[in-house]
PDB file of C-alpha atoms in Angstrom:
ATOM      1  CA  UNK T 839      33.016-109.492 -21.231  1.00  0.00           C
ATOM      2  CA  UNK T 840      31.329-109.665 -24.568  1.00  0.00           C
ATOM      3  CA  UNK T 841      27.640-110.567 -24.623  1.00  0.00           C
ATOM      4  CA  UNK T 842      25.403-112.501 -26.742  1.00  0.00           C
ATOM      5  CA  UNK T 843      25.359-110.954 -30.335  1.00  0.00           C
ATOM      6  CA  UNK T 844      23.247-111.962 -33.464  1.00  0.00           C
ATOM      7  CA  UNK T 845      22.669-110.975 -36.584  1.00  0.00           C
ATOM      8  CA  UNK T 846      20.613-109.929 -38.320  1.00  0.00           C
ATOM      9  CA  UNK T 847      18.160-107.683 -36.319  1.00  0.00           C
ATOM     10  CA  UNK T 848      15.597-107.872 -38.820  1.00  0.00           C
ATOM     11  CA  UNK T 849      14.811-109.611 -41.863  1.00  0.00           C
ATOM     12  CA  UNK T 850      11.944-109.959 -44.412  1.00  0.00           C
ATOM     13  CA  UNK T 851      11.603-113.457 -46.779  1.00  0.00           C
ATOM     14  CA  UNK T 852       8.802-114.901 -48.873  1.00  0.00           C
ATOM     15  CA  UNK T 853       7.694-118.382 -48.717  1.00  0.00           C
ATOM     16  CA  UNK T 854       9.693-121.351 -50.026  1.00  0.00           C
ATOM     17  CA  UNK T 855      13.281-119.062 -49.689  1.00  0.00           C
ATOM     18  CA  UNK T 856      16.314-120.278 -47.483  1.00  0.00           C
ATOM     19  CA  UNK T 857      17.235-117.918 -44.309  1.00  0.00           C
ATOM     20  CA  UNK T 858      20.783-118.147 -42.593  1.00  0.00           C
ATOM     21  CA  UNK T 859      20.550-116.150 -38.614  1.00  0.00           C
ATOM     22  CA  UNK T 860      23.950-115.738 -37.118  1.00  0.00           C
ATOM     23  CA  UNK T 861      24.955-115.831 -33.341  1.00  0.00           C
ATOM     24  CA  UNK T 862      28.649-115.256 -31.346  1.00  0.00           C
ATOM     25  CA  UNK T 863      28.613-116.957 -28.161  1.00  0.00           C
ATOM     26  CA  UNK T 864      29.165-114.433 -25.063  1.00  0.00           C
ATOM     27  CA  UNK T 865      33.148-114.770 -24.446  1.00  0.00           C
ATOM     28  CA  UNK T 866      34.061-118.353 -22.551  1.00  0.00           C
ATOM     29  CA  UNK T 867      30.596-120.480 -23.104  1.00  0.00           C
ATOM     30  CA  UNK T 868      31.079-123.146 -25.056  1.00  0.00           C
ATOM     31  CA  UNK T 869      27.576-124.403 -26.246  1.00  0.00           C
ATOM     32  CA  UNK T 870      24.613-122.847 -27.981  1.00  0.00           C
ATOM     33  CA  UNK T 871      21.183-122.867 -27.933  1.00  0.00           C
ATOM     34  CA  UNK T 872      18.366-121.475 -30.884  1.00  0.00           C
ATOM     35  CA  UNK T 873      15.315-120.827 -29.614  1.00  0.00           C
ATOM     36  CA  UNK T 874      12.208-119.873 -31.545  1.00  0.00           C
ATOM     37  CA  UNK T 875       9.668-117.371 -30.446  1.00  0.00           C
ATOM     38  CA  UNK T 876       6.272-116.613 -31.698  1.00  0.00           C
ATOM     39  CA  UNK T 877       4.277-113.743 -31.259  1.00  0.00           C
ATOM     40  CA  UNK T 878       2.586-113.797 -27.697  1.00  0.00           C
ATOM     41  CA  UNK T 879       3.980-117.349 -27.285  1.00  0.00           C
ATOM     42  CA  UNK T 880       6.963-118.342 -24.824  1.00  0.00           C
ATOM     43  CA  UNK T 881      10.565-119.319 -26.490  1.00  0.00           C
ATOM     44  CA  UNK T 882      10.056-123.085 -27.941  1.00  0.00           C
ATOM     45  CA  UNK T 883      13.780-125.001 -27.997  1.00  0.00           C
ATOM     46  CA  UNK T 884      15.282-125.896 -31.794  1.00  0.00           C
ATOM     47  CA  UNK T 885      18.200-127.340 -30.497  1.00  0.00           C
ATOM     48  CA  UNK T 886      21.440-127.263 -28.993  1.00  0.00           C
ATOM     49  CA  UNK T 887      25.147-127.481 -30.282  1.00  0.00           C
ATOM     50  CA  UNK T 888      28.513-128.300 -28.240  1.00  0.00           C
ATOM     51  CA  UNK T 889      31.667-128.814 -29.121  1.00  0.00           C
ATOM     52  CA  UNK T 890      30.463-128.435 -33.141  1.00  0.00           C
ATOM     53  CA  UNK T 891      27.776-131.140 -32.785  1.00  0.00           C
ATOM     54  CA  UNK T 892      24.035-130.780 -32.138  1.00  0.00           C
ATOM     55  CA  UNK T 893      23.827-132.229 -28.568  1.00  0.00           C
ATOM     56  CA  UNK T 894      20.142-131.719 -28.749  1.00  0.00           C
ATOM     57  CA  UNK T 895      16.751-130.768 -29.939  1.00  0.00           C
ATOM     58  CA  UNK T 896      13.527-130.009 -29.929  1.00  0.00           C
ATOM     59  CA  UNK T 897      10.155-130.664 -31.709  1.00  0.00           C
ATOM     60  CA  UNK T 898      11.382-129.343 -35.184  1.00  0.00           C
ATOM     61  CA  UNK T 899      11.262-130.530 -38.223  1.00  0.00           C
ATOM     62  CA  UNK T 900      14.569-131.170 -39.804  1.00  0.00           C
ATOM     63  CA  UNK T 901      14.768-127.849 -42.886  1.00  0.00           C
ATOM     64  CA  UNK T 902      15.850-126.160 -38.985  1.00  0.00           C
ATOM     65  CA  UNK T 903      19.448-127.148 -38.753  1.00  0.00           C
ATOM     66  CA  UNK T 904      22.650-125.768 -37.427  1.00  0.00           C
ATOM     67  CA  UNK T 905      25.911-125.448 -37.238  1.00  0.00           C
ATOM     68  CA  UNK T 906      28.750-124.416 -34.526  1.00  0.00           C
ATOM     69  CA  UNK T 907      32.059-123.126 -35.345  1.00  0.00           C
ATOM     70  CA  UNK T 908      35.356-123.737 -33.416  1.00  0.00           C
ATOM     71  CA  UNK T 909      34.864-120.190 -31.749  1.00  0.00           C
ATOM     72  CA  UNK T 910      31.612-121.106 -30.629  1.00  0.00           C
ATOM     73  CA  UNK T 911      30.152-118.917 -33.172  1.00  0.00           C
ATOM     74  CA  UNK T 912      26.653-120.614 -34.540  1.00  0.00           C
ATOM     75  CA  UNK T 913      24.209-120.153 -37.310  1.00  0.00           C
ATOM     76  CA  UNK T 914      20.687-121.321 -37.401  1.00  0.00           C
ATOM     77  CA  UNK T 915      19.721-122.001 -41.630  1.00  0.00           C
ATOM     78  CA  UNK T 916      15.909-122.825 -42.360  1.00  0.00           C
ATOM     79  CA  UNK T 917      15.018-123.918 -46.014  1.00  0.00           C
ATOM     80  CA  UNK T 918      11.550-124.271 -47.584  1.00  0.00           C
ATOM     81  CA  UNK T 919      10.019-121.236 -45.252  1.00  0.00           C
ATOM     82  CA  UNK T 920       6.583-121.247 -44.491  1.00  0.00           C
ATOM     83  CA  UNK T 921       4.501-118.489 -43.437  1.00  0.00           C
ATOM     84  CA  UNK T 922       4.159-119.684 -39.763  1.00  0.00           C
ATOM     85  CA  UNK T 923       8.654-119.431 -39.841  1.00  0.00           C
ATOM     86  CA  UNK T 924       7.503-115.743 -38.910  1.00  0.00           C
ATOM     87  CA  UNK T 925       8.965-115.170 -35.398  1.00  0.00           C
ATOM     88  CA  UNK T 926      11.919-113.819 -33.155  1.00  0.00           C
ATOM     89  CA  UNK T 927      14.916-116.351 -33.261  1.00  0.00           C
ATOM     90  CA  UNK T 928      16.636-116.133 -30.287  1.00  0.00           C
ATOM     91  CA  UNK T 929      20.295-117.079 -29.556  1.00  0.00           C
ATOM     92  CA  UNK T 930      21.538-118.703 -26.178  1.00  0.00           C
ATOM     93  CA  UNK T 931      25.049-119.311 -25.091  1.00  0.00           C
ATOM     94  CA  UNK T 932      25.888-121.030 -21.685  1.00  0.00           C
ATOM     95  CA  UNK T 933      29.160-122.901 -20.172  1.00  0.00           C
ATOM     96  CA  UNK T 934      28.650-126.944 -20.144  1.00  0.00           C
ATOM     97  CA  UNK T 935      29.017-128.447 -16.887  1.00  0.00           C
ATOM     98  CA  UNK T 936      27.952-124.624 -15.338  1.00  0.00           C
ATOM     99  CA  UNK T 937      25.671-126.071 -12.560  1.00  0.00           C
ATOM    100  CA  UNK T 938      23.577-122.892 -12.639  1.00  0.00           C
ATOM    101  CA  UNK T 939      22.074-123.759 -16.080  1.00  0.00           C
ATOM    102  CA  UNK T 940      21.780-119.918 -16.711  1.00  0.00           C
ATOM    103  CA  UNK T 941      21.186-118.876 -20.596  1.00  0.00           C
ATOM    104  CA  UNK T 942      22.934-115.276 -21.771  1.00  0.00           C
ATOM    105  CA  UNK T 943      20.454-114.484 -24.870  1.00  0.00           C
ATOM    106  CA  UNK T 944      21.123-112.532 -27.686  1.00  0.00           C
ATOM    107  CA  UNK T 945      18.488-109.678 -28.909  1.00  0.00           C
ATOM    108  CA  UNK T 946      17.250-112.110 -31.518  1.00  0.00           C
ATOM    109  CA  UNK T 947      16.496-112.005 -35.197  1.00  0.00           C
ATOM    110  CA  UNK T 948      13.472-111.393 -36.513  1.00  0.00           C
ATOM    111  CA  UNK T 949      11.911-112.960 -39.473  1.00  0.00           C
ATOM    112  CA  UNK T 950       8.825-111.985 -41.073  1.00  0.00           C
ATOM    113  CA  UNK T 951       7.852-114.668 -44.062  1.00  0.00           C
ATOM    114  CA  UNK T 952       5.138-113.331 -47.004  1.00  0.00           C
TER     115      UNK T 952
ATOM    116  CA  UNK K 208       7.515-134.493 -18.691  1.00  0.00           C
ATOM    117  CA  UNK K 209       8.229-131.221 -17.009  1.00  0.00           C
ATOM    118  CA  UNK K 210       6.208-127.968 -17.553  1.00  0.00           C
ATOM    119  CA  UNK K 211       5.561-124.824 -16.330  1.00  0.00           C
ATOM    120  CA  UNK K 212       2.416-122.603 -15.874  1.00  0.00           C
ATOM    121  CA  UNK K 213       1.920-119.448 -15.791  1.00  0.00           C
ATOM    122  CA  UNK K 214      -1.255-118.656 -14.304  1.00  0.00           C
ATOM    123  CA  UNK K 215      -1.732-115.467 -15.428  1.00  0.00           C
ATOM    124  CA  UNK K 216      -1.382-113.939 -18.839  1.00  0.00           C
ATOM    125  CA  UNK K 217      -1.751-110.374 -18.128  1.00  0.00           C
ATOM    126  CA  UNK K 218      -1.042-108.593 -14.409  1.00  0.00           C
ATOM    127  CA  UNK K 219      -1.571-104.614 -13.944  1.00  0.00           C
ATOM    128  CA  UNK K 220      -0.483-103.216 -10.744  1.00  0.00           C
ATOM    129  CA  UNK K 221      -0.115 -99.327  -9.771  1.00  0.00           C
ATOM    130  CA  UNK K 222       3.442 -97.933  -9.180  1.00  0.00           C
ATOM    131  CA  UNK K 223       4.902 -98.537  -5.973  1.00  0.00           C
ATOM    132  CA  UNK K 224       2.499-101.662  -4.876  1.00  0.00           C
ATOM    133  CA  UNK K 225       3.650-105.281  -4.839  1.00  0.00           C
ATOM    134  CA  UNK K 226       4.065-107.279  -7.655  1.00  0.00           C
ATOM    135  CA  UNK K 227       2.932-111.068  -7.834  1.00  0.00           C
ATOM    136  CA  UNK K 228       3.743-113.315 -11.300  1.00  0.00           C
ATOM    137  CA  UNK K 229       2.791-117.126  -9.991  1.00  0.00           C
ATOM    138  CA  UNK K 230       3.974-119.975 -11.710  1.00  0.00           C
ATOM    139  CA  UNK K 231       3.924-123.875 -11.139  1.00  0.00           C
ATOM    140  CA  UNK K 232       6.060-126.109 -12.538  1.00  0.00           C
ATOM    141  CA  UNK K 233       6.175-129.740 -13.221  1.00  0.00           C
ATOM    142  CA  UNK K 234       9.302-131.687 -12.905  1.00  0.00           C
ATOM    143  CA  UNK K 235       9.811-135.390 -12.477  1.00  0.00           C
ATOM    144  CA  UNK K 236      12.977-134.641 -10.237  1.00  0.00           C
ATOM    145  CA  UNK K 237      14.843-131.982  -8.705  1.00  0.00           C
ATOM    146  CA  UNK K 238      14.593-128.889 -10.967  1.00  0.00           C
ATOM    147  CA  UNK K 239      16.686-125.723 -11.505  1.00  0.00           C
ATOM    148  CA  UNK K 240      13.582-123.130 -11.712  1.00  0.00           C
ATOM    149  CA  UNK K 241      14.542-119.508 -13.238  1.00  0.00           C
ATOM    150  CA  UNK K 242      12.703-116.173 -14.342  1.00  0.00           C
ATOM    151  CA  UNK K 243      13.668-114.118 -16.935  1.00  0.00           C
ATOM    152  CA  UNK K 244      11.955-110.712 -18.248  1.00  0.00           C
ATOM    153  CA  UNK K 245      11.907-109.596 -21.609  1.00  0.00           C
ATOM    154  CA  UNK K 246      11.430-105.536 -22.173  1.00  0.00           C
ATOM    155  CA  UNK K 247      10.092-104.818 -25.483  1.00  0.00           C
ATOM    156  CA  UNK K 248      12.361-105.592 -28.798  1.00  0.00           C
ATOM    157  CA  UNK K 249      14.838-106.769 -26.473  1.00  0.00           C
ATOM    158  CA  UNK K 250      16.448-109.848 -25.551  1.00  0.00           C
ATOM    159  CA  UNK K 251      15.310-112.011 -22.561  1.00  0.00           C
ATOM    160  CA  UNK K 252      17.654-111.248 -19.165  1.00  0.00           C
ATOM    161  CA  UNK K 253      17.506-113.392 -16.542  1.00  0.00           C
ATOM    162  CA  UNK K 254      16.072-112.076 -12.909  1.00  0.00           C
ATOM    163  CA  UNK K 255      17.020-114.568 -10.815  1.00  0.00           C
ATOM    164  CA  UNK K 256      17.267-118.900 -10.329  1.00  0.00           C
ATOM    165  CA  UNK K 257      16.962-121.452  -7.961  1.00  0.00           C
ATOM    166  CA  UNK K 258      19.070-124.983  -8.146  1.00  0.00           C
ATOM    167  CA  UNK K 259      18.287-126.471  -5.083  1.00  0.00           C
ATOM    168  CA  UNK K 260      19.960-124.103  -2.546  1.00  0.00           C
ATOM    169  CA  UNK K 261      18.231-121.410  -0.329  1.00  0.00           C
ATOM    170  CA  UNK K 262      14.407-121.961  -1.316  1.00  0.00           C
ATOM    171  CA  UNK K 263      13.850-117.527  -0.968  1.00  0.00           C
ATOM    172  CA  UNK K 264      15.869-116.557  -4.119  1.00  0.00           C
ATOM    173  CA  UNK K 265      16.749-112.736  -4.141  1.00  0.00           C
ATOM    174  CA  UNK K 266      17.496-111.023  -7.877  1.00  0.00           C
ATOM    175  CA  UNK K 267      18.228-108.015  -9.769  1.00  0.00           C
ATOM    176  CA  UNK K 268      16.192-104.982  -9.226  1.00  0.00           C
ATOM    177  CA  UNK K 269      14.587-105.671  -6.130  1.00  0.00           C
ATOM    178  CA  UNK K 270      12.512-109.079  -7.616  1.00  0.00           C
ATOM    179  CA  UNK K 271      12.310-112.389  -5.205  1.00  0.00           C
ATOM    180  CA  UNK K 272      10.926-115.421  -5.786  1.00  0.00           C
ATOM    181  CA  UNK K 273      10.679-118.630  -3.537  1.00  0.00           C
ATOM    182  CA  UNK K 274      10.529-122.270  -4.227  1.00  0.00           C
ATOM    183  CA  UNK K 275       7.480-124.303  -2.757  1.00  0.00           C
ATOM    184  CA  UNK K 276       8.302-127.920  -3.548  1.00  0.00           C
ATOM    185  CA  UNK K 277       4.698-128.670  -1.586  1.00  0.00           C
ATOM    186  CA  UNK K 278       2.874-126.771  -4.078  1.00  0.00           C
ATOM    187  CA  UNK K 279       5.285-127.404  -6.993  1.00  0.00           C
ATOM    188  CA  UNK K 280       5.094-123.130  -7.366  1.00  0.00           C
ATOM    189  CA  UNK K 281       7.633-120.573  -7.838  1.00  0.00           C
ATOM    190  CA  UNK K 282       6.315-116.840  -7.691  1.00  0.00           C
ATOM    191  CA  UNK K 283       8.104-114.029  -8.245  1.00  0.00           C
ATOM    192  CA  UNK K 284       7.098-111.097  -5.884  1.00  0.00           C
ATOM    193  CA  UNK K 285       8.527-107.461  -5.473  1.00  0.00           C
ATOM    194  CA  UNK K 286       7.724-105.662  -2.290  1.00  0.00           C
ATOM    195  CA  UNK K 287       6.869-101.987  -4.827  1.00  0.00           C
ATOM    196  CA  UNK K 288       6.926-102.016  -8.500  1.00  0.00           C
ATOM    197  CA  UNK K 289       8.193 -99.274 -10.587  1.00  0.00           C
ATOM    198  CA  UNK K 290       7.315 -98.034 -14.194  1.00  0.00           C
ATOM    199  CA  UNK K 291      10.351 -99.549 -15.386  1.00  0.00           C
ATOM    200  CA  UNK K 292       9.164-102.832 -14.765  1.00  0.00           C
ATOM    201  CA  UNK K 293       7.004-103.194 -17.007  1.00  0.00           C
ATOM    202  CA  UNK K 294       7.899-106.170 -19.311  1.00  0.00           C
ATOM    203  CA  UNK K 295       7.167-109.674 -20.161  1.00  0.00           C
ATOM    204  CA  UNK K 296       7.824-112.154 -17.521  1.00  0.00           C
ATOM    205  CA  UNK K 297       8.779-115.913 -18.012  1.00  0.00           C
ATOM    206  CA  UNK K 298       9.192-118.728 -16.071  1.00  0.00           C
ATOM    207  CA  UNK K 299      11.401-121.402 -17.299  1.00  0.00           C
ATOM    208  CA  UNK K 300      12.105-124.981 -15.465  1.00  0.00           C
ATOM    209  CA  UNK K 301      15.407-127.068 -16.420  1.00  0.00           C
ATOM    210  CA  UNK K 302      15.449-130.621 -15.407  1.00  0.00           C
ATOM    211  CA  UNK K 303      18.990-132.041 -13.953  1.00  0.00           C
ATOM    212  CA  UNK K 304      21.313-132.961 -16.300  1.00  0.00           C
ATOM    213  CA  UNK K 305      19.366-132.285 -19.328  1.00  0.00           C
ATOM    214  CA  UNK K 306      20.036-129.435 -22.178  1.00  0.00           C
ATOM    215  CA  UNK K 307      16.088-128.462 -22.705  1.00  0.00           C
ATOM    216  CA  UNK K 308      14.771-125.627 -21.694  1.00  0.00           C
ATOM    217  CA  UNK K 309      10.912-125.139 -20.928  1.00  0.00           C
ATOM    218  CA  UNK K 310       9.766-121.479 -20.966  1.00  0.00           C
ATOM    219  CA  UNK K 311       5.865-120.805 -19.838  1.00  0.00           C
ATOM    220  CA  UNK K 312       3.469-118.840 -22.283  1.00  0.00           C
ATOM    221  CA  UNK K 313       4.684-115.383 -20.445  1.00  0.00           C
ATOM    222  CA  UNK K 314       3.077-112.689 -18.007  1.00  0.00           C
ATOM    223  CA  UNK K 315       2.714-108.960 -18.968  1.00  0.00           C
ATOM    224  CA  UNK K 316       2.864-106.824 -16.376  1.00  0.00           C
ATOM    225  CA  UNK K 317       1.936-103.395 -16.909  1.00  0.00           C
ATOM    226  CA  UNK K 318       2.244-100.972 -14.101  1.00  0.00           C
ATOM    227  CA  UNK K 319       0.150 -97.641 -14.009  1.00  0.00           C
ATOM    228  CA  UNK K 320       1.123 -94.733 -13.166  1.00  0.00           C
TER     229      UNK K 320
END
């Protein structure tokens, strides 16, 4: 069974540039969730995407959007970035209807802004 | 609008005692309650979740937790922790039937040797 996988690892951007984090959904799940984390701070939901539509989101603004392939792959793109962008970006994949709820993450992406 | 809390940023404990991460949650109806931990530069893994069946919940690597719907808490406990548990701890709440995930701010547990 193939697990959560994003891309990249690591990544450095000044302010004002365009960023594009990639995610394949573990094998079967057919929704995806972004998740931002700041230093020290908990993961704070961006938003959701099922069936190639966002099915949900969080308190974003909207230069955080998304997009879902039909293989379930997703990418995350933020425009305009601003210094507090800095964080780990964290992919989530999960099977609709699953009654568990459980999210598989990814080892996240992390952005550093200048 | 559901929440959790974690009541305790930071936890030290020596090897081989219990653990005890405490968390209370906030949920308008019937929530499914879950921890995950997070080792460093890693990704987050889930321990173990509750959605309304047995209120003890048993997980990986010896970690329990159990549902108090009285006091609207969810600890996770661990009868002897070991060096490799030492992590960042999270509590997360899902409402029924909704897509949103709430994570608390996180516990760091550091055990000595």
């Amino acid at each position: 069974e193939t697990g959560v996988t994003q891309s990249p690892t690591h990544l450095i951007k000044t302010r004002g540039q365009q960023v594009t984090l990639r995610c394949s959904s573990q094998s079967g799940h057919n929704t995806v969730s972004w998740y931002q984390q700041a230093l020290g701070q908990g993961p704070q939901f961006i938003f959701q995407y099922y069936r190639e539509e966002e099915n949900g989101r969080g308190n974003f603004p909207p230069r955080f959007s998304g997009l879902q392939f039909p293989n379930y792959s997703s990418e995350l793109n933020v425009n305009a970035l601003e210094l507090d962008d800095s964080a780990l970006y964290l992919c989530a994949s999960s099977l609709l209807g699953d009654l568990t709820g459980e999210l598989f993450f990814g080892e996240g992406s992390r952005l550093t802004v200048l | 609008a559901q929440s959790v809390t974690q009541l305790d940023s930071h936890v030290s404990v020596s090897e081989g005692t219990p653990v005890l991460l405490r968390c209370n949650y906030s949920s308008s109806y019937s929530p499914s309650l879950f921890w995950y931990v997070q080792h460093p530069n890693k990704g987050l893994q889930l321990l173990l979740k509750y959605t309304s069946a047995a209120t003890l919940v048993k997980g990986i690597n010896g970690f329990e937790a159990e549902f108090k719907k009285s006091e609207t808490s969810f600890h996770l406990t661990k009868p002897s922790a070991h060096m490799s548990d030492a992590a960042e701890y999270f509590c997360v709440v899902r409402t029924s039937g909704t897509y949103k995930y709430i994570f608390g701010t996180g516990t760091r547990l550091k055990v000595l040797a």
